[in-house]
XYZ file of C-alpha atoms in Angstrom:
269
model
C -0.450 -0.144 0.185
C 1.057 3.763 -0.531
C 2.331 5.835 2.659
C -0.911 7.996 3.261
C 0.561 11.328 3.446
C -0.781 15.410 3.456
C -3.835 15.894 1.597
C -3.885 16.875 -2.281
C -7.663 17.860 -1.957
C -9.414 18.625 1.377
C -13.480 19.782 1.860
C -14.297 21.736 5.488
C -17.292 21.783 6.308
C -19.146 22.174 3.227
C -22.822 22.578 2.764
C -23.583 21.012 -0.918
C -26.912 21.582 -1.945
C -28.863 21.516 -6.071
C -30.965 24.605 -5.626
C -32.849 23.887 -2.522
C -32.148 20.433 -2.086
C -29.754 20.089 0.519
C -26.821 16.868 -0.203
C -24.632 16.953 2.596
C -23.931 19.472 5.626
C -20.485 20.146 7.371
C -19.022 17.824 5.244
C -15.143 17.471 5.683
C -12.974 14.772 3.913
C -9.469 14.541 2.733
C -7.873 12.547 0.045
C -4.114 12.073 0.815
C -1.342 12.820 -1.487
C -0.383 10.367 -4.045
C -2.946 7.646 -2.992
C -5.441 6.123 -4.592
C -8.642 6.954 -2.888
C -12.213 5.139 -3.621
C -15.625 7.255 -2.983
C -18.229 4.546 -1.675
C -21.677 4.803 -0.652
C -25.561 3.846 -1.233
C -26.760 4.996 -4.390
C -28.111 9.605 -4.080
C -25.269 9.356 -1.135
C -23.650 12.271 -2.685
C -20.357 10.367 -3.867
C -20.831 12.406 -7.409
C -21.534 15.292 -5.678
C -18.843 15.641 -3.342
C -16.398 14.831 -6.663
C -18.215 17.801 -8.113
C -17.305 20.165 -5.617
C -13.633 18.854 -5.285
C -13.339 19.862 -8.974
C -15.043 23.432 -8.559
C -18.185 22.324 -11.293
C -20.358 23.142 -7.289
C -19.664 25.644 -5.500
C -20.039 24.710 -1.911
C -23.132 27.274 0.177
C -20.679 26.890 3.239
C -17.035 25.821 3.751
C -13.822 25.851 0.816
C -12.280 22.956 -1.059
C -8.488 23.307 -0.819
C -6.186 21.875 -3.621
C -2.797 21.532 -1.884
C -4.102 24.137 1.803
C -4.786 26.823 -1.539
C -8.246 27.537 -2.225
C -10.080 26.036 -4.968
C -11.597 28.860 -5.884
C -8.272 31.092 -6.269
C -6.933 29.276 -9.085
C -7.397 30.650 -13.108
C -9.656 27.838 -15.375
C -6.569 27.096 -16.446
C -3.997 26.707 -13.811
C -6.979 24.811 -12.504
C -7.078 22.619 -15.199
C -3.306 21.667 -15.760
C -3.708 20.902 -11.729
C -6.795 18.763 -12.075
C -8.705 17.070 -14.073
C -12.581 15.236 -14.098
C -14.140 12.356 -15.805
C -17.805 12.952 -15.177
C -20.298 10.542 -14.944
C -22.176 11.225 -18.185
C -20.211 13.133 -21.397
C -21.757 13.753 -24.480
C -19.705 14.248 -27.371
C -19.815 16.758 -30.233
C -21.440 15.084 -33.192
C -18.310 14.128 -36.192
C -15.694 14.576 -33.701
C -13.471 11.809 -34.468
C -11.492 10.151 -31.314
C -8.662 11.449 -31.777
C -10.082 15.028 -32.247
C -11.720 14.684 -28.505
C -8.593 12.831 -26.935
C -7.051 16.043 -28.192
C -9.066 18.533 -26.304
C -7.682 16.947 -23.171
C -4.447 19.275 -23.997
C -6.153 22.788 -23.998
C -5.040 23.775 -21.039
C -1.242 23.015 -21.885
C -1.847 24.834 -25.147
C -0.482 28.644 -25.692
C -2.397 31.210 -27.858
C 0.300 31.609 -30.199
C 1.039 28.048 -30.446
C -2.355 25.865 -30.438
C -0.181 22.711 -30.882
C 3.332 21.418 -30.230
C 4.966 17.854 -30.518
C 4.255 17.182 -26.604
C 0.342 17.322 -27.115
C 0.446 14.817 -29.943
C 2.871 12.524 -27.852
C 0.510 12.664 -25.411
C -2.416 12.466 -27.233
C -0.694 9.411 -28.670
C 0.052 8.170 -25.114
C -3.418 7.840 -24.066
C -4.892 6.764 -27.221
C -2.162 3.754 -26.682
C -2.828 3.401 -22.760
C -6.718 2.864 -22.453
C -6.513 0.315 -25.815
C -8.312 3.001 -28.591
C -5.365 3.481 -30.666
C -7.407 1.446 -33.361
C -10.262 3.859 -33.056
C -8.795 7.527 -33.345
C -10.265 8.365 -36.840
C -13.528 7.112 -35.861
C -16.648 9.406 -34.850
C -16.875 8.812 -31.081
C -20.904 8.246 -31.747
C -20.065 5.090 -33.976
C -18.822 3.608 -30.978
C -20.244 1.033 -28.284
C -20.890 2.633 -24.887
C -17.597 0.573 -23.707
C -15.340 1.888 -26.659
C -16.644 5.393 -25.226
C -16.157 5.361 -21.792
C -12.223 4.333 -22.576
C -11.614 7.395 -24.781
C -13.586 9.414 -22.206
C -10.334 8.666 -19.895
C -7.817 8.893 -22.789
C -8.807 12.383 -22.825
C -8.511 12.818 -18.978
C -4.878 10.983 -19.293
C -4.077 13.874 -22.115
C -4.766 16.272 -19.817
C -2.081 14.652 -17.735
C -2.718 16.427 -14.360
C -0.877 15.054 -10.738
C -4.297 14.974 -9.836
C -7.171 12.953 -11.476
C -10.756 12.656 -10.143
C -12.842 9.662 -12.083
C -16.961 9.176 -11.944
C -17.715 5.751 -11.935
C -15.174 5.213 -14.727
C -16.263 1.130 -14.988
C -19.680 2.536 -16.190
C -20.802 0.588 -19.468
C -17.254 -1.832 -19.061
C -17.068 -5.381 -19.394
C -15.816 -6.902 -15.852
C -11.603 -7.410 -18.540
C -12.147 -3.305 -19.290
C -13.087 -2.673 -15.987
C -10.143 -4.324 -14.199
C -7.863 -2.860 -17.181
C -9.095 0.558 -16.541
C -8.438 0.316 -12.270
C -5.448 -1.404 -13.354
C -4.595 1.693 -15.283
C -5.610 3.949 -12.260
C -3.212 1.927 -9.905
C -0.556 2.922 -12.793
C -0.276 5.845 -13.099
C -0.130 5.988 -9.258
C 2.258 3.735 -8.498
C 4.701 4.625 -11.602
C 4.123 8.516 -11.890
C 2.407 9.730 -8.353
C -0.691 10.743 -9.568
C -3.355 10.913 -6.872
C -6.519 9.326 -7.792
C -9.985 9.463 -6.893
C -12.618 7.052 -7.904
C -16.091 6.357 -7.131
C -17.149 3.289 -7.383
C -19.940 0.947 -6.728
C -18.294 -2.332 -6.829
C -17.194 -2.634 -3.143
C -14.934 -5.163 -3.723
C -12.861 -3.232 -6.617
C -12.549 -0.745 -3.805
C -10.770 -2.982 -1.785
C -8.585 -4.414 -4.125
C -7.101 -1.170 -5.750
C -7.960 1.783 -3.631
C -5.571 2.615 -0.794
C -8.192 5.197 1.012
C -11.689 5.093 1.501
C -14.079 7.497 2.163
C -18.114 6.121 2.299
C -20.583 8.149 2.617
C -24.131 7.901 3.362
C -26.927 10.501 3.625
C -24.119 13.311 2.875
C -22.380 12.569 5.926
C -18.820 10.994 6.085
C -19.643 7.931 7.699
C -15.565 6.367 7.566
C -12.478 6.646 6.009
C -8.810 5.060 6.344
C -7.595 2.262 4.843
C -9.765 -0.644 3.289
C -8.353 -3.014 5.456
C -9.851 -1.151 8.869
C -12.974 0.766 7.185
C -14.415 -2.124 5.304
C -16.069 -4.402 8.182
C -19.399 -6.051 8.251
C -21.136 -3.604 10.317
C -19.818 -0.777 8.256
C -21.887 -2.418 5.058
C -25.274 -3.350 7.459
C -25.077 0.505 8.691
C -24.127 2.194 4.892
C -26.041 -0.685 2.583
C -28.226 -2.182 4.689
C -26.877 -5.301 3.770
C -26.030 -8.593 5.828
C -22.536 -9.863 4.881
C -19.416 -11.138 5.312
C -15.766 -9.559 4.964
C -13.354 -11.830 4.803
C -9.736 -11.781 3.405
C -9.366 -12.095 -0.806
C -7.809 -15.465 -1.039
C -5.637 -14.153 -3.746
C -5.296 -10.472 -2.368
C -5.970 -10.549 1.132
C -7.872 -7.371 1.194
C -11.444 -7.560 2.715
C -13.931 -9.381 -0.015
C -17.576 -8.864 0.351
C -19.665 -11.999 0.218
C -23.264 -10.440 0.432
C -26.262 -12.510 2.090
C -29.210 -10.597 2.324
C -30.759 -7.365 2.437
C -32.508 -5.685 5.005
C -33.693 -2.786 3.616
C -37.729 -2.252 4.193
C -39.165 -3.289 1.052
C -40.114 -0.100 -0.819
């Protein structure tokens, strides 16, 4: 496991709302620098909302968000985009745009007014295409691709942005199990080999336990637990947060916590 250090990102007593609907109140979380962090919790608990606040897409009503101890509101847009990248849950590409052109848009924060495209930009795009296994699709229109292919293209665009902090909201959506593991292995490789801070919203508890160094567990917009998966992911927590009776045992291959669901304890709707 990566050594957990000072936070790369943190919220300090934030209140997060959409119009009159309050999602979280007095929420304080920390994302360790140089680690893989997974945000987990039941549906509609505030996972994606928290990620939007961490990326400045959503402004807290109260409290603050800090990027390396600096208030995120103080960064110029391009400066922030060179430091932090976000893959939202749902993204729509312009009609007719090719894969290579879409991935190339990830280079916008690095371009100067008098030098719109460089060899560094081209190299970053080619590396991102190769890392996500979509090089052969470079000339294809994005709308012709399958859901899984499109998801990998969006991840390639985020890779081309080449930021030290990367936020991915449900990056395994639409992917079959093999490509889910490919994406998670890629995220961990970027962390281990390049030192990038990775934050992933995940639904699969076993994948979160296997690939993350740090878990943030939310329920109803509140922080329930945070820390190493081996200490956080317990049968009691699964019951409290997910309303699920389960056994948590060591994974026979990786030794990480493995959740074996038994039965839901939630009241029928």
